[in-house]
PDB file of C-alpha atoms in Angstrom:
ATOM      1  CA  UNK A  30     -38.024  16.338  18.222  1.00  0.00           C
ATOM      2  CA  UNK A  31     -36.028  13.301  18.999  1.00  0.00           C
ATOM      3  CA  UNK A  32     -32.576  13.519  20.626  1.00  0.00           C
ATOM      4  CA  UNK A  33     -29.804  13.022  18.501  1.00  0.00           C
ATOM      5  CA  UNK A  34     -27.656   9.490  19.898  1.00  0.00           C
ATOM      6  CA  UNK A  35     -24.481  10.145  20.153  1.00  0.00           C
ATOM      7  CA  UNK A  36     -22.002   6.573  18.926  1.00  0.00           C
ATOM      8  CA  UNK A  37     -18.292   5.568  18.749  1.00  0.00           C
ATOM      9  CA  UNK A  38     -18.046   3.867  15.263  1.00  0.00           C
ATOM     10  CA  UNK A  39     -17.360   0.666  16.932  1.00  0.00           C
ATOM     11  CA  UNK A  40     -20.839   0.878  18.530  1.00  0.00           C
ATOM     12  CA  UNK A  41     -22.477   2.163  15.466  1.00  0.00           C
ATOM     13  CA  UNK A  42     -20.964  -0.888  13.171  1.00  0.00           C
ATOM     14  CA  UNK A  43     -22.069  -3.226  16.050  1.00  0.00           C
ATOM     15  CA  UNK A  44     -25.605  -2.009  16.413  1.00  0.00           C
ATOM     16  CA  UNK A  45     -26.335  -1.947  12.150  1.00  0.00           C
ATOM     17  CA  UNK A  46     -24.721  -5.820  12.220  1.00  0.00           C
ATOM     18  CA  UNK A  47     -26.733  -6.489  15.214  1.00  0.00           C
ATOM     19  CA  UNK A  48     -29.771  -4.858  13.135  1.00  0.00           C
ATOM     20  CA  UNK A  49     -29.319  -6.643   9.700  1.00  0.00           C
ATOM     21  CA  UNK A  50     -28.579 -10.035  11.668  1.00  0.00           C
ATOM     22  CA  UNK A  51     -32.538  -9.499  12.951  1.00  0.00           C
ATOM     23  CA  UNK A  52     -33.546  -8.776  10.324  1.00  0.00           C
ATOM     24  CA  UNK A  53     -32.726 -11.273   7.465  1.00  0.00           C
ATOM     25  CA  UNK A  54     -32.055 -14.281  10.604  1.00  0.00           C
ATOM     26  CA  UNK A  55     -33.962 -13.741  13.461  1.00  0.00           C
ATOM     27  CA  UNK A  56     -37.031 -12.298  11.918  1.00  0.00           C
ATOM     28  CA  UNK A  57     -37.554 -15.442   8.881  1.00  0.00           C
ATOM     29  CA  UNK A  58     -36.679 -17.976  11.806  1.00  0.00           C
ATOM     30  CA  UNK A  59     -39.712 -16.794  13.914  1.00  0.00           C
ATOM     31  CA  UNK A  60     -41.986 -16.472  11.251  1.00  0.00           C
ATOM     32  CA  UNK A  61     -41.163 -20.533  10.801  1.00  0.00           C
ATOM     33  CA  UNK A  62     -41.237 -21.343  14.269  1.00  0.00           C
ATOM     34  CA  UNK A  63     -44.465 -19.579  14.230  1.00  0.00           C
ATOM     35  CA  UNK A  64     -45.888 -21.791  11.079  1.00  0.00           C
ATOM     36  CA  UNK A  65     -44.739 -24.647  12.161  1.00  0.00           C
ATOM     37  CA  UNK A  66     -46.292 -24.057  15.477  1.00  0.00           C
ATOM     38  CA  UNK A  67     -49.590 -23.417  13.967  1.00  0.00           C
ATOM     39  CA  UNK A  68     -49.576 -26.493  12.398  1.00  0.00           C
ATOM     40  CA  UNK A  69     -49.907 -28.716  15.494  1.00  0.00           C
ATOM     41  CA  UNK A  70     -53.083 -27.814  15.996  1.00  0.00           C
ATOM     42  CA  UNK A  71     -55.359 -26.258  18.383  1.00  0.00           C
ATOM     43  CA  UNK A  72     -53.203 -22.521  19.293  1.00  0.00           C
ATOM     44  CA  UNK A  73     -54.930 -21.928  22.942  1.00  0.00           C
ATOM     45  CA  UNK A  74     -52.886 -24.862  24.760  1.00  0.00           C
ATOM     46  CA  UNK A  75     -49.882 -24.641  22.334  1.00  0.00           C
ATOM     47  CA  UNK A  76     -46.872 -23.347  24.427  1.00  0.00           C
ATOM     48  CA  UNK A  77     -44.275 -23.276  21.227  1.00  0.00           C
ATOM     49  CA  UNK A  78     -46.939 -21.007  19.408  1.00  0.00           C
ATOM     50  CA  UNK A  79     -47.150 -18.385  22.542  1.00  0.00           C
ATOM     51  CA  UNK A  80     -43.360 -18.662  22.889  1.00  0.00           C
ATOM     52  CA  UNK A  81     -42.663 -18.304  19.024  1.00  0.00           C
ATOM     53  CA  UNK A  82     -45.196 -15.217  19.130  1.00  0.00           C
ATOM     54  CA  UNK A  83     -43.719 -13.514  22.214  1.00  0.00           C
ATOM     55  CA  UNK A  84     -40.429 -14.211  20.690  1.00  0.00           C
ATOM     56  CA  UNK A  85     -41.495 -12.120  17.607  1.00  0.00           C
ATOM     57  CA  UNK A  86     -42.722  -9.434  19.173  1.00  0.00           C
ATOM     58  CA  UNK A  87     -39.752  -9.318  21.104  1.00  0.00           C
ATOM     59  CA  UNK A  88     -37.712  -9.114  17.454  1.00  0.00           C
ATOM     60  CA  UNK A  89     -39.994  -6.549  16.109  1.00  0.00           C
ATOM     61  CA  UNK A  90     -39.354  -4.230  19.009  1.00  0.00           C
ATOM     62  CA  UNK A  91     -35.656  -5.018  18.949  1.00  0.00           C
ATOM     63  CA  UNK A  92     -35.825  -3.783  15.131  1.00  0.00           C
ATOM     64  CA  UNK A  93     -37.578  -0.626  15.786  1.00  0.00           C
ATOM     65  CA  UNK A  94     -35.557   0.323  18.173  1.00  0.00           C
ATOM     66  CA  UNK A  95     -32.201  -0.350  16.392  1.00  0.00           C
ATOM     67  CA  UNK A  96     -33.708   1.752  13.273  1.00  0.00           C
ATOM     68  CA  UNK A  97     -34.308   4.610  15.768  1.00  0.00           C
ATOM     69  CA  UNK A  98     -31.534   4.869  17.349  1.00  0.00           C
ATOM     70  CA  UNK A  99     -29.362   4.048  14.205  1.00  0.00           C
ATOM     71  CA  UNK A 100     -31.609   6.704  12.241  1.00  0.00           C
ATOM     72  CA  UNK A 101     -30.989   9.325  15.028  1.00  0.00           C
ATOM     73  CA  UNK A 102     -27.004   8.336  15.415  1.00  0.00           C
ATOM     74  CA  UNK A 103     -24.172  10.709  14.385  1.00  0.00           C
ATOM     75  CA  UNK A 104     -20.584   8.939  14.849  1.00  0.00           C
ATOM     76  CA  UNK A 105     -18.070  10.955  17.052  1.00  0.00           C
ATOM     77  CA  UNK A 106     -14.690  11.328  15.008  1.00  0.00           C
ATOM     78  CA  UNK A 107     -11.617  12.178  17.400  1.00  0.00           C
ATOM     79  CA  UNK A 108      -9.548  11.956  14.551  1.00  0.00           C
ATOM     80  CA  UNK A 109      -9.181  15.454  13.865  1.00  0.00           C
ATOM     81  CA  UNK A 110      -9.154  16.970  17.407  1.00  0.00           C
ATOM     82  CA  UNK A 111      -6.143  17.387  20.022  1.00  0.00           C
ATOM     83  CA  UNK A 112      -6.905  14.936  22.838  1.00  0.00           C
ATOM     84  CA  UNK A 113      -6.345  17.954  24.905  1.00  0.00           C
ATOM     85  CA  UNK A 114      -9.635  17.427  26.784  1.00  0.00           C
ATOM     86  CA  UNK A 115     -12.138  14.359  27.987  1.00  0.00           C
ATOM     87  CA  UNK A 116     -14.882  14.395  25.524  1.00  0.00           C
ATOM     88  CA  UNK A 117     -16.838  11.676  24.330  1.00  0.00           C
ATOM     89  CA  UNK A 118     -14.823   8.318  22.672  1.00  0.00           C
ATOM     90  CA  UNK A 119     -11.846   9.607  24.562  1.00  0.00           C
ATOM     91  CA  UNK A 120     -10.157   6.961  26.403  1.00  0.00           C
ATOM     92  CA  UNK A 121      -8.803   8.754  30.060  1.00  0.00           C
ATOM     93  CA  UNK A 122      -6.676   7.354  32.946  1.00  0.00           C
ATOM     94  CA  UNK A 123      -7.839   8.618  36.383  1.00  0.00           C
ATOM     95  CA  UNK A 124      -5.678   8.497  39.510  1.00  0.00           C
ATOM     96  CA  UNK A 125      -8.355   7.996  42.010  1.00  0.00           C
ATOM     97  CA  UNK A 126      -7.009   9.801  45.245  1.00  0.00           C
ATOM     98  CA  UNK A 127      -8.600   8.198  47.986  1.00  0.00           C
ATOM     99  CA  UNK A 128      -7.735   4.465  46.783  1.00  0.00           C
ATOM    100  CA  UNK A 129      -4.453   5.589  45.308  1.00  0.00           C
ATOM    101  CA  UNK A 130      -5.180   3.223  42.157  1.00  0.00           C
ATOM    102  CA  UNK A 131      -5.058   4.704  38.164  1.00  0.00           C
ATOM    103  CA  UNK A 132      -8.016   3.296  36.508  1.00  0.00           C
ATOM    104  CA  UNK A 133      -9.007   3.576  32.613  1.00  0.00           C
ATOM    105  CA  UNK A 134     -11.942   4.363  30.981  1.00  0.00           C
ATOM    106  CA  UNK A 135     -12.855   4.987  27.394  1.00  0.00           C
ATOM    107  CA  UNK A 136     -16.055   7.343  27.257  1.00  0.00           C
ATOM    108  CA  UNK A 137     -19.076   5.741  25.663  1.00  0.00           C
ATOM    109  CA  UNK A 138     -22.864   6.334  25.375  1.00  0.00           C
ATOM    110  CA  UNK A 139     -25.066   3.916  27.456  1.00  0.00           C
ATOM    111  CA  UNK A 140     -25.476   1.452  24.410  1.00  0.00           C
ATOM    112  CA  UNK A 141     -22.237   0.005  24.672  1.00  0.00           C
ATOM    113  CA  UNK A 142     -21.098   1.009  28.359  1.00  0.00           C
ATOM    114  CA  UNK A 143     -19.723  -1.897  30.163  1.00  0.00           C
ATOM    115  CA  UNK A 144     -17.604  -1.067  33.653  1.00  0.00           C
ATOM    116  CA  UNK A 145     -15.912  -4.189  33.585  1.00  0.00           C
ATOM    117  CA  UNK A 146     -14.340  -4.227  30.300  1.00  0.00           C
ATOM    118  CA  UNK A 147     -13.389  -0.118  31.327  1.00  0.00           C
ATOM    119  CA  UNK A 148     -16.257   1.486  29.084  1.00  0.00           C
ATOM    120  CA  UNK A 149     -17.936   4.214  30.844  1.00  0.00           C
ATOM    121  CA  UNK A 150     -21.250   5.771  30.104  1.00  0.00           C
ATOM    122  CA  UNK A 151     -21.036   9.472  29.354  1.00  0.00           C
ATOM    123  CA  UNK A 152     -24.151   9.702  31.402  1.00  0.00           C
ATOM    124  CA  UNK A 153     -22.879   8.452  34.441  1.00  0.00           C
ATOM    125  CA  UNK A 154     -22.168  10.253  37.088  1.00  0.00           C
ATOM    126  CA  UNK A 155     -18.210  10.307  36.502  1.00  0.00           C
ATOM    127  CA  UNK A 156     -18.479  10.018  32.982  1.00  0.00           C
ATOM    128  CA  UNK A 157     -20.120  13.371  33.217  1.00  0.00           C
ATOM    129  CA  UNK A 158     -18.061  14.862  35.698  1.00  0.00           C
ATOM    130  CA  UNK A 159     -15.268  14.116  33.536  1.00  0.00           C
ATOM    131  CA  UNK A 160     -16.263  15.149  30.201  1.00  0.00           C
ATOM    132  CA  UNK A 161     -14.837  18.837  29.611  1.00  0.00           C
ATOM    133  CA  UNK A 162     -11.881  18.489  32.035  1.00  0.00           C
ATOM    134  CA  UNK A 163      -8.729  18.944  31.010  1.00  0.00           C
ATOM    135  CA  UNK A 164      -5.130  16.960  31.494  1.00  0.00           C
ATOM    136  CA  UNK A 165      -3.970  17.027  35.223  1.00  0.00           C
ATOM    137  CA  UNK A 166      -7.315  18.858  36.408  1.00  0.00           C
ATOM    138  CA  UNK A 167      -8.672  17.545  39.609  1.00  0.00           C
ATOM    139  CA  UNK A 168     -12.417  16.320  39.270  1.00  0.00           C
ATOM    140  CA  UNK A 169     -14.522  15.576  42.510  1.00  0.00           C
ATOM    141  CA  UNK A 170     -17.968  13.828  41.699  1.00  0.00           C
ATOM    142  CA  UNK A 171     -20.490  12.821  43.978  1.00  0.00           C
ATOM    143  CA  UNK A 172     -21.448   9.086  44.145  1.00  0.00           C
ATOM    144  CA  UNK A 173     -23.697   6.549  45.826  1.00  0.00           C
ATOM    145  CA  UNK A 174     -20.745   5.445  48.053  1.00  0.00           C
ATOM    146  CA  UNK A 175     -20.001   9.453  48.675  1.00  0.00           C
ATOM    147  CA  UNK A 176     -17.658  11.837  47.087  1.00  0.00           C
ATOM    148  CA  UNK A 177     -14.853  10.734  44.845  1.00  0.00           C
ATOM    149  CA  UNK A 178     -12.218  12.994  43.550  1.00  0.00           C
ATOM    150  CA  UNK A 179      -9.853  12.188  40.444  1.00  0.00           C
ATOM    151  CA  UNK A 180      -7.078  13.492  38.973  1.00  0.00           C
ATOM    152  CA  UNK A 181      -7.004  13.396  35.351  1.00  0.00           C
ATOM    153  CA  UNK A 182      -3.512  11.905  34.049  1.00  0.00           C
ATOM    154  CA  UNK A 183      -3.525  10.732  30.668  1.00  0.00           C
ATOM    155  CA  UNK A 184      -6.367  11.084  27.793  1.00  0.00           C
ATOM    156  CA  UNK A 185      -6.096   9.649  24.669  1.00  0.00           C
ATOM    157  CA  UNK A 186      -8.246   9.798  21.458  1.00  0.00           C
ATOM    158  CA  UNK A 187      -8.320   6.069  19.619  1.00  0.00           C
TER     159      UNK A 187
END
């Protein structure tokens, strides 16, 4: 059985507009490019039609796994919970004690995780070690650079 993908429903709106654009732009574009291709002639030394053809495969995989992952999805509402605790979609500010710095990260799944714009992965190592933990707890995680210990300061569910 498949595992269920877990999706904030800014991620989930992203990946079906990401899906449909494939599908009624990206997909008819190809299938041109691959036609128009064809009709220059002789396909074994004909460098548009391999690229138009790896191209499309390239789509086609893209596709199937947007329909999986968007068939397998259930969207995490925070709406009705107490942002009592880190869970997933909750955005939490971190005092990081050995660099003295707070840092913020909203909890995502690996789709849409992206460090630098403060979106964790909930499958990272500190995204995990996070998730469950509760306002003011301290959390110490063990990284590539060592061990890292935060203290939990603010979490917010938007």
């Amino acid at each position: 059985m498949s595992q269920s993908v877990p999706l904030t429903k800014e991620s989930y709106e992203f990946l079906q507009e990401d899906l449909k654009r494939l599908i009624k732009e990206e997909r008819p574009k190809v299938i041109q490019d691959i036609a128009e291709a064809r009709s220059h002639g002789d396909l074994s030394e004909n460098a548009e039609y391999d690229a138009a053809k790896h191209r499309q495969g390239f789509i086609e995989g893209r596709i199937q796994e947007l329909s999986d992952k968007l068939a397998r999805a259930y969207v995490v509402d925070l709406s009705n919970l107490k942002p009592d605790k880190v869970v997933f979609g909750a955005t939490v500010t971190v005092y990081d004690t050995a660099t003295e710095e707070e840092v913020t990260y909203k909890i995502v799944g690996e789709d849409e995780a992206d460090i630098k714009i403060g979106k964790m992965s909930c499958t990272s190592p500190v995204g995990k070690a996070l998730i469950g933990h509760k306002l003011d707890d301290t959390v110490k995680v063990s990284v590539p650079s060592g061990m890292k210990e935060y203290e939990i300061i603010d979490i917010k569910y938007e």
